[in-house]
């Protein structure tokens, strides 16, 4: 198996069959071998720097009904809120003072936030903070919408592909959502000129090793700037309430694989990873991740943006996430840096 990891590091790709073999033959020893290789690649490109993005969860309304997500429209127990543009700008003010130079505006697919309103929002943030990057994460839109946000100043867009296997996609989503439209969105975003993030849940219901191999081949084909992966965690008010969570071990293993496959990719150690294990994000960094996304949402709404159960950083006890993460990164010998953290310019593509 180590030879497969060596091949992945050398050639940045394995076949579908090889990926499955690697995934099905994980051992703690192989994990350590992979993490060391991945850490080295990460050190070569990013040193011990950890990039931060301030996450602002601006609306918990969603018109979609994904079976896994606590914000699905059929969840009548979800507490819905919408931040006003003024409240969002207040979050940015607080974030800027803390050193954030990227703001991620994330929300459900909320029809209240029309293209016009989203453009005005992006414009207002960029006008106040021209030195900051604005990342949108607001779901599936038509190309014209994506173009309009870009023209208003949005720099980046996050849209997880969720799964690259059409049959699996159909088991996670109702029939009005399709893998085809999801991927159309991603290619439109890239074509328009965004720095684009895709990604998937690890251990989602019905996910097989073959599905994960499909995801990895999709990542290679799409070549995103960022890849967000985290374990699936059941939410008690969804159809997947009784499904088991994804594992820490497989998530870390995939972070390592993705680092070797896409050496310069921006790879967050996600909140979901921090939720399934108290040191999940630290372990993620040590497996090859290089980004963390602390919560900048106002305290009073943090407990209402619940995609899954037991989400961290939602209660009153949540200390300032920025300080908490800086300390956590320091404890493993890494440091949070405060520049925009753009994807590196490809002057030296393979190293
Ligand atoms: N567990 C883990 N991740 C989830 N997401 C949505 N619901 C869950 C869940 N139950 C992820 C999806 C989505 C992102 C914003 O959060 O991948 O794209
Ligand atoms: Fe939010 Fe630690 S990152 S409290």
Tab-separated table of C-alpha atoms and ligand atoms in Angstrom:
chain	number	residue	atom	x	y	z
A	1	UNK	CA	0.000	0.000	0.000
A	2	UNK	CA	2.877	2.396	0.697
A	3	UNK	CA	3.844	2.110	-2.949
A	4	UNK	CA	0.390	3.425	-3.896
A	5	UNK	CA	0.942	6.432	-1.636
A	6	UNK	CA	4.359	6.973	-3.226
A	7	UNK	CA	2.755	6.775	-6.664
A	8	UNK	CA	0.073	9.266	-5.652
A	9	UNK	CA	2.714	11.688	-4.401
A	10	UNK	CA	4.740	11.293	-7.597
A	11	UNK	CA	1.970	11.301	-10.182
A	12	UNK	CA	-0.860	13.084	-8.311
A	13	UNK	CA	-3.334	10.453	-9.463
A	14	UNK	CA	-4.316	6.814	-9.047
A	15	UNK	CA	-6.798	4.725	-10.991
A	16	UNK	CA	-10.298	4.109	-9.670
A	17	UNK	CA	-9.297	0.554	-8.708
A	18	UNK	CA	-6.141	1.743	-6.954
A	19	UNK	CA	-8.045	4.335	-4.934
A	20	UNK	CA	-10.494	1.661	-3.792
A	21	UNK	CA	-7.646	-0.673	-2.844
A	22	UNK	CA	-5.977	2.082	-0.821
A	23	UNK	CA	-9.224	3.000	0.954
A	24	UNK	CA	-10.015	-0.614	1.792
A	25	UNK	CA	-6.588	-1.408	3.200
A	26	UNK	CA	-6.104	1.400	5.685
A	27	UNK	CA	-4.122	0.589	8.809
A	28	UNK	CA	-2.872	2.904	11.552
A	29	UNK	CA	0.650	2.414	10.181
A	30	UNK	CA	-0.400	3.356	6.662
A	31	UNK	CA	-2.231	6.396	8.071
A	32	UNK	CA	0.975	7.633	9.686
A	33	UNK	CA	2.939	7.068	6.481
A	34	UNK	CA	0.386	9.035	4.461
A	35	UNK	CA	0.144	11.886	6.980
A	36	UNK	CA	3.902	12.302	7.002
A	37	UNK	CA	4.068	12.470	3.205
A	38	UNK	CA	1.111	14.900	3.128
A	39	UNK	CA	2.607	17.086	5.882
A	40	UNK	CA	5.839	17.333	3.929
A	41	UNK	CA	4.060	18.472	0.781
A	42	UNK	CA	2.087	20.963	2.804
A	43	UNK	CA	5.246	22.281	4.499
A	44	UNK	CA	6.909	22.716	1.108
A	45	UNK	CA	4.087	24.926	-0.198
A	46	UNK	CA	2.741	26.593	2.920
A	47	UNK	CA	5.251	26.074	5.706
A	48	UNK	CA	3.494	26.000	9.053
A	49	UNK	CA	1.059	28.756	8.087
A	50	UNK	CA	-2.644	28.209	8.633
A	51	UNK	CA	-4.993	30.459	6.674
A	52	UNK	CA	-8.168	31.732	8.341
A	53	UNK	CA	-11.533	32.614	6.851
A	54	UNK	CA	-14.201	34.342	8.914
A	55	UNK	CA	-17.461	32.481	8.458
A	56	UNK	CA	-20.678	34.507	8.569
A	57	UNK	CA	-23.786	32.324	8.457
A	58	UNK	CA	-26.162	34.937	7.092
A	59	UNK	CA	-29.393	32.994	6.587
A	60	UNK	CA	-30.724	29.713	7.922
A	61	UNK	CA	-33.666	29.623	5.498
A	62	UNK	CA	-33.373	27.061	2.733
A	63	UNK	CA	-35.740	26.090	-0.065
A	64	UNK	CA	-34.061	22.730	-0.569
A	65	UNK	CA	-34.742	19.468	1.210
A	66	UNK	CA	-31.454	17.528	1.253
A	67	UNK	CA	-31.961	14.424	3.382
A	68	UNK	CA	-28.817	14.991	5.462
A	69	UNK	CA	-29.127	18.662	6.376
A	70	UNK	CA	-30.727	20.178	9.465
A	71	UNK	CA	-31.630	23.332	7.531
A	72	UNK	CA	-33.805	21.390	5.046
A	73	UNK	CA	-37.140	23.035	4.423
A	74	UNK	CA	-39.087	20.102	5.879
A	75	UNK	CA	-37.441	20.554	9.267
A	76	UNK	CA	-40.196	22.486	11.007
A	77	UNK	CA	-38.136	22.534	14.224
A	78	UNK	CA	-35.266	24.512	12.697
A	79	UNK	CA	-35.046	28.089	13.976
A	80	UNK	CA	-34.882	30.367	10.993
A	81	UNK	CA	-33.121	33.727	10.922
A	82	UNK	CA	-31.744	36.156	8.421
A	83	UNK	CA	-29.033	38.704	9.139
A	84	UNK	CA	-29.586	42.168	7.691
A	85	UNK	CA	-26.818	43.732	5.575
A	86	UNK	CA	-26.070	46.008	8.547
A	87	UNK	CA	-25.629	43.029	10.855
A	88	UNK	CA	-23.393	41.332	8.300
A	89	UNK	CA	-21.239	44.447	7.988
A	90	UNK	CA	-21.006	44.579	11.794
A	91	UNK	CA	-19.642	41.007	11.717
A	92	UNK	CA	-17.090	42.090	9.117
A	93	UNK	CA	-16.071	45.070	11.282
A	94	UNK	CA	-15.512	42.797	14.250
A	95	UNK	CA	-13.703	40.279	12.039
A	96	UNK	CA	-11.462	42.884	10.438
A	97	UNK	CA	-10.375	44.118	13.862
A	98	UNK	CA	-9.464	40.530	14.735
A	99	UNK	CA	-7.273	40.265	11.636
A	100	UNK	CA	-9.586	38.486	9.186
A	101	UNK	CA	-8.987	39.353	5.534
A	102	UNK	CA	-11.421	36.830	4.063
A	103	UNK	CA	-15.124	36.827	4.790
A	104	UNK	CA	-17.201	33.821	3.842
A	105	UNK	CA	-20.886	34.633	3.493
A	106	UNK	CA	-22.623	31.298	3.827
A	107	UNK	CA	-26.314	30.558	3.857
A	108	UNK	CA	-29.066	28.215	2.826
A	109	UNK	CA	-30.722	28.731	-0.551
A	110	UNK	CA	-32.913	31.574	0.642
A	111	UNK	CA	-35.120	33.169	-2.051
A	112	UNK	CA	-35.330	36.359	0.051
A	113	UNK	CA	-31.695	36.986	-0.836
A	114	UNK	CA	-32.271	37.687	-4.532
A	115	UNK	CA	-29.377	38.226	-6.935
A	116	UNK	CA	-29.865	41.967	-6.507
A	117	UNK	CA	-29.664	41.776	-2.726
A	118	UNK	CA	-26.633	39.476	-2.813
A	119	UNK	CA	-24.858	41.795	-5.246
A	120	UNK	CA	-25.580	44.808	-3.052
A	121	UNK	CA	-24.242	42.900	-0.062
A	122	UNK	CA	-21.028	41.851	-1.785
A	123	UNK	CA	-20.574	45.379	-3.111
A	124	UNK	CA	-21.012	46.889	0.349
A	125	UNK	CA	-18.470	44.539	1.960
A	126	UNK	CA	-15.921	45.092	-0.810
A	127	UNK	CA	-16.436	48.849	-0.671
A	128	UNK	CA	-15.749	48.938	3.049
A	129	UNK	CA	-12.910	46.391	2.884
A	130	UNK	CA	-11.258	46.511	-0.553
A	131	UNK	CA	-8.245	44.656	0.837
A	132	UNK	CA	-10.348	41.642	1.812
A	133	UNK	CA	-11.525	38.658	-0.189
A	134	UNK	CA	-15.250	37.950	-0.231
A	135	UNK	CA	-16.300	34.331	-0.565
A	136	UNK	CA	-19.901	33.426	-1.265
A	137	UNK	CA	-21.463	30.112	-0.352
A	138	UNK	CA	-25.121	30.419	-1.236
A	139	UNK	CA	-25.868	27.331	-3.264
A	140	UNK	CA	-26.993	26.642	-6.805
A	141	UNK	CA	-27.757	29.662	-9.006
A	142	UNK	CA	-27.909	30.271	-12.719
A	143	UNK	CA	-24.868	31.479	-14.559
A	144	UNK	CA	-26.174	35.027	-14.780
A	145	UNK	CA	-26.458	35.179	-11.004
A	146	UNK	CA	-22.923	33.913	-10.482
A	147	UNK	CA	-21.658	36.420	-13.058
A	148	UNK	CA	-23.492	39.272	-11.313
A	149	UNK	CA	-21.981	38.462	-7.878
A	150	UNK	CA	-18.560	38.235	-9.487
A	151	UNK	CA	-19.031	41.602	-11.170
A	152	UNK	CA	-20.119	43.018	-7.808
A	153	UNK	CA	-16.736	41.951	-6.415
A	154	UNK	CA	-17.059	38.396	-5.096
A	155	UNK	CA	-13.690	36.654	-5.327
A	156	UNK	CA	-14.456	33.070	-4.389
A	157	UNK	CA	-17.374	30.644	-4.242
A	158	UNK	CA	-17.819	27.508	-2.160
A	159	UNK	CA	-20.204	24.842	-3.397
A	160	UNK	CA	-19.563	21.294	-2.312
A	161	UNK	CA	-20.249	18.785	-5.078
A	162	UNK	CA	-21.505	16.451	-2.249
A	163	UNK	CA	-20.879	13.252	-4.240
A	164	UNK	CA	-19.652	12.654	-7.774
A	165	UNK	CA	-21.670	9.455	-8.162
A	166	UNK	CA	-25.102	10.050	-9.736
A	167	UNK	CA	-26.781	7.087	-7.998
A	168	UNK	CA	-25.387	8.181	-4.651
A	169	UNK	CA	-26.430	11.769	-5.363
A	170	UNK	CA	-29.977	10.517	-5.827
A	171	UNK	CA	-29.921	8.837	-2.411
A	172	UNK	CA	-28.868	12.034	-0.613
A	173	UNK	CA	-31.212	14.454	-2.378
A	174	UNK	CA	-34.822	14.698	-3.532
A	175	UNK	CA	-35.491	14.362	-7.246
A	176	UNK	CA	-35.480	18.117	-7.969
A	177	UNK	CA	-31.756	18.272	-7.254
A	178	UNK	CA	-29.315	16.697	-9.673
A	179	UNK	CA	-25.634	15.977	-9.859
A	180	UNK	CA	-25.713	17.367	-13.357
A	181	UNK	CA	-26.906	20.818	-12.264
A	182	UNK	CA	-24.526	20.801	-9.301
A	183	UNK	CA	-21.570	20.210	-11.573
A	184	UNK	CA	-22.865	22.740	-14.129
A	185	UNK	CA	-22.741	25.313	-11.322
A	186	UNK	CA	-19.166	24.407	-10.450
A	187	UNK	CA	-17.940	24.635	-14.041
A	188	UNK	CA	-19.761	27.961	-14.537
A	189	UNK	CA	-18.123	29.362	-11.404
A	190	UNK	CA	-14.687	28.351	-12.595
A	191	UNK	CA	-15.306	29.653	-16.091
A	192	UNK	CA	-16.399	33.039	-14.730
A	193	UNK	CA	-13.106	33.364	-12.888
A	194	UNK	CA	-13.886	32.608	-9.260
A	195	UNK	CA	-11.503	30.744	-7.007
A	196	UNK	CA	-13.772	27.756	-6.444
A	197	UNK	CA	-14.170	25.292	-3.604
A	198	UNK	CA	-15.962	21.956	-3.925
A	199	UNK	CA	-16.037	18.982	-1.559
A	200	UNK	CA	-18.058	16.224	0.012
A	201	UNK	CA	-19.085	14.579	3.261
A	202	UNK	CA	-17.091	11.600	4.461
A	203	UNK	CA	-19.163	8.589	5.488
A	204	UNK	CA	-22.475	9.935	4.235
A	205	UNK	CA	-25.236	7.302	4.057
A	206	UNK	CA	-24.812	4.824	1.160
A	207	UNK	CA	-21.284	6.074	0.403
A	208	UNK	CA	-19.075	3.187	-0.758
A	209	UNK	CA	-15.329	3.128	-1.417
A	210	UNK	CA	-16.247	3.295	-5.110
A	211	UNK	CA	-18.181	6.537	-4.454
A	212	UNK	CA	-15.173	8.040	-2.705
A	213	UNK	CA	-12.972	6.976	-5.625
A	214	UNK	CA	-15.437	8.799	-7.916
A	215	UNK	CA	-15.102	11.886	-5.706
A	216	UNK	CA	-11.321	11.763	-5.894
A	217	UNK	CA	-11.354	11.402	-9.675
A	218	UNK	CA	-13.792	14.310	-9.879
A	219	UNK	CA	-11.448	16.428	-7.755
A	220	UNK	CA	-8.631	15.613	-10.137
A	221	UNK	CA	-10.721	16.518	-13.183
A	222	UNK	CA	-12.166	19.697	-11.712
A	223	UNK	CA	-8.944	20.851	-10.066
A	224	UNK	CA	-10.559	23.218	-7.548
A	225	UNK	CA	-8.729	25.893	-5.558
A	226	UNK	CA	-10.240	24.627	-2.318
A	227	UNK	CA	-11.683	21.310	-1.117
A	228	UNK	CA	-13.969	21.190	1.918
A	229	UNK	CA	-14.465	17.750	3.408
A	230	UNK	CA	-15.820	16.760	6.784
A	231	UNK	CA	-17.521	13.766	8.343
A	232	UNK	CA	-21.247	13.289	7.867
A	233	UNK	CA	-22.938	13.812	11.252
A	234	UNK	CA	-26.613	12.890	11.643
A	235	UNK	CA	-29.144	15.564	12.532
A	236	UNK	CA	-32.000	14.317	14.693
A	237	UNK	CA	-34.735	16.018	12.656
A	238	UNK	CA	-33.788	14.629	9.244
A	239	UNK	CA	-34.485	11.354	7.416
A	240	UNK	CA	-30.883	10.341	8.202
A	241	UNK	CA	-31.287	10.761	11.971
A	242	UNK	CA	-30.475	7.113	12.673
A	243	UNK	CA	-27.534	6.824	10.270
A	244	UNK	CA	-24.023	6.466	11.684
A	245	UNK	CA	-21.599	9.392	11.516
A	246	UNK	CA	-18.558	9.346	9.257
A	247	UNK	CA	-15.284	8.491	10.957
A	248	UNK	CA	-12.429	10.687	12.076
A	249	UNK	CA	-9.930	8.205	10.641
A	250	UNK	CA	-11.352	8.130	7.115
A	251	UNK	CA	-11.690	11.928	7.056
A	252	UNK	CA	-8.036	12.364	8.037
A	253	UNK	CA	-6.956	9.746	5.509
A	254	UNK	CA	-8.806	11.591	2.749
A	255	UNK	CA	-7.279	14.926	3.773
A	256	UNK	CA	-3.871	13.300	3.311
A	257	UNK	CA	-4.822	11.819	-0.065
A	258	UNK	CA	-6.199	15.148	-1.297
A	259	UNK	CA	-3.027	16.962	-0.210
A	260	UNK	CA	-0.922	14.540	-2.277
A	261	UNK	CA	-3.259	14.702	-5.255
A	262	UNK	CA	-3.629	18.509	-5.307
A	263	UNK	CA	-0.431	19.706	-3.598
A	264	UNK	CA	-1.316	23.414	-3.409
A	265	UNK	CA	-5.011	23.103	-2.712
A	266	UNK	CA	-6.574	25.100	0.127
A	267	UNK	CA	-7.820	22.423	2.478
A	268	UNK	CA	-9.816	23.327	5.582
A	269	UNK	CA	-9.893	21.386	8.804
A	270	UNK	CA	-13.662	21.778	9.122
A	271	UNK	CA	-16.029	22.439	11.995
A	272	UNK	CA	-17.583	18.991	11.430
A	273	UNK	CA	-14.152	17.455	11.979
A	274	UNK	CA	-13.846	19.443	15.201
A	275	UNK	CA	-17.282	18.202	16.186
A	276	UNK	CA	-16.619	14.439	15.956
A	277	UNK	CA	-13.371	14.711	17.942
A	278	UNK	CA	-12.216	17.410	20.392
A	279	UNK	CA	-8.869	17.615	18.579
A	280	UNK	CA	-10.272	16.934	15.113
A	281	UNK	CA	-9.110	20.203	13.567
A	282	UNK	CA	-5.600	19.874	14.983
A	283	UNK	CA	-5.412	16.328	13.617
A	284	UNK	CA	-6.707	17.615	10.287
A	285	UNK	CA	-3.869	20.133	10.054
A	286	UNK	CA	-1.378	17.384	10.896
A	287	UNK	CA	-2.850	15.242	8.082
A	288	UNK	CA	-2.296	17.968	5.469
A	289	UNK	CA	-5.014	20.604	5.922
A	290	UNK	CA	-4.004	24.296	5.928
A	291	UNK	CA	-7.149	26.375	6.499
A	292	UNK	CA	-9.516	26.949	9.431
A	293	UNK	CA	-12.811	28.788	9.286
A	294	UNK	CA	-13.785	30.267	12.639
A	295	UNK	CA	-17.327	31.417	13.185
A	296	UNK	CA	-17.924	35.177	13.001
A	297	UNK	CA	-21.713	34.976	13.155
A	298	UNK	CA	-23.361	36.924	15.984
A	299	UNK	CA	-23.580	34.904	19.209
A	300	UNK	CA	-27.374	34.901	19.287
A	301	UNK	CA	-27.741	33.110	15.937
A	302	UNK	CA	-24.905	30.585	16.179
A	303	UNK	CA	-27.137	28.004	17.793
A	304	UNK	CA	-29.632	28.302	14.936
A	305	UNK	CA	-27.377	27.352	12.023
A	306	UNK	CA	-27.419	23.657	12.751
A	307	UNK	CA	-26.606	21.430	9.797
A	308	UNK	CA	-25.946	18.503	12.153
A	309	UNK	CA	-26.138	17.610	15.851
A	310	UNK	CA	-23.659	18.752	18.529
A	311	UNK	CA	-22.035	21.407	16.329
A	312	UNK	CA	-19.177	23.108	18.184
A	313	UNK	CA	-18.769	26.871	18.622
A	314	UNK	CA	-22.490	27.474	19.096
A	315	UNK	CA	-22.970	27.888	22.837
A	316	UNK	CA	-22.290	30.719	25.251
A	317	UNK	CA	-19.195	28.905	26.374
A	318	UNK	CA	-17.714	29.333	22.895
A	319	UNK	CA	-14.796	31.635	23.517
A	320	UNK	CA	-13.836	33.893	20.661
A	321	UNK	CA	-13.227	31.335	17.906
A	322	UNK	CA	-10.350	33.317	16.429
A	323	UNK	CA	-8.359	33.234	19.670
A	324	UNK	CA	-9.305	29.642	20.351
A	325	UNK	CA	-8.096	28.479	16.950
A	326	UNK	CA	-4.901	30.532	17.113
A	327	UNK	CA	-4.117	28.833	20.398
A	328	UNK	CA	-5.007	25.403	19.047
A	329	UNK	CA	-2.776	25.840	16.014
A	330	UNK	CA	0.069	27.103	18.172
A	331	UNK	CA	-0.226	24.040	20.390
A	332	UNK	CA	0.763	21.844	17.424
A	333	UNK	CA	3.501	24.163	16.172
A	334	UNK	CA	1.555	25.969	13.435
A	335	UNK	CA	0.575	29.653	13.197
A	336	UNK	CA	-2.528	31.407	11.975
A	337	UNK	CA	-1.685	34.092	9.413
A	338	UNK	CA	-3.889	37.041	8.577
A	339	UNK	CA	-3.396	37.864	4.899
A	340	UNK	CA	-6.102	37.031	2.334
A	341	UNK	CA	-4.623	33.612	1.696
A	342	UNK	CA	-5.259	33.398	-2.029
A	343	UNK	CA	-4.506	30.235	-3.957
A	344	UNK	CA	-0.803	30.478	-4.845
A	345	UNK	CA	0.050	31.730	-8.323
A	346	UNK	CA	1.250	28.809	-10.365
A	347	UNK	CA	4.778	29.885	-11.230
A	348	UNK	CA	6.071	26.442	-10.357
A	349	UNK	CA	3.175	24.069	-11.032
A	350	UNK	CA	4.536	20.729	-9.878
A	351	UNK	CA	6.587	21.642	-6.835
B	1	LIG	N1	-23.193	16.440	8.429
B	1	LIG	C1	-22.046	16.945	7.922
B	1	LIG	N2	-21.998	17.886	6.986
B	1	LIG	C2	-23.168	18.365	6.515
B	1	LIG	N3	-23.441	19.274	5.576
B	1	LIG	C3	-24.782	19.416	5.496
B	1	LIG	N4	-25.395	18.591	6.365
B	1	LIG	C4	-24.405	17.913	7.009
B	1	LIG	C5	-24.384	16.899	7.997
B	1	LIG	N5	-25.519	16.386	8.494
B	1	LIG	C6	-22.405	19.898	4.744
B	1	LIG	C7	-22.746	19.745	3.264
B	1	LIG	C8	-22.934	21.174	2.814
B	1	LIG	C9	-22.101	21.946	3.811
B	1	LIG	C10	-22.462	23.378	3.953
B	1	LIG	O1	-22.308	21.260	5.017
B	1	LIG	O2	-21.671	19.134	2.588
B	1	LIG	O3	-22.504	21.418	1.502
B	2	LIG	FE1	-14.914	28.263	18.040
B	2	LIG	FE2	-12.846	27.111	19.417
B	2	LIG	S1	-13.028	27.544	17.324
B	2	LIG	S2	-14.643	28.096	20.186
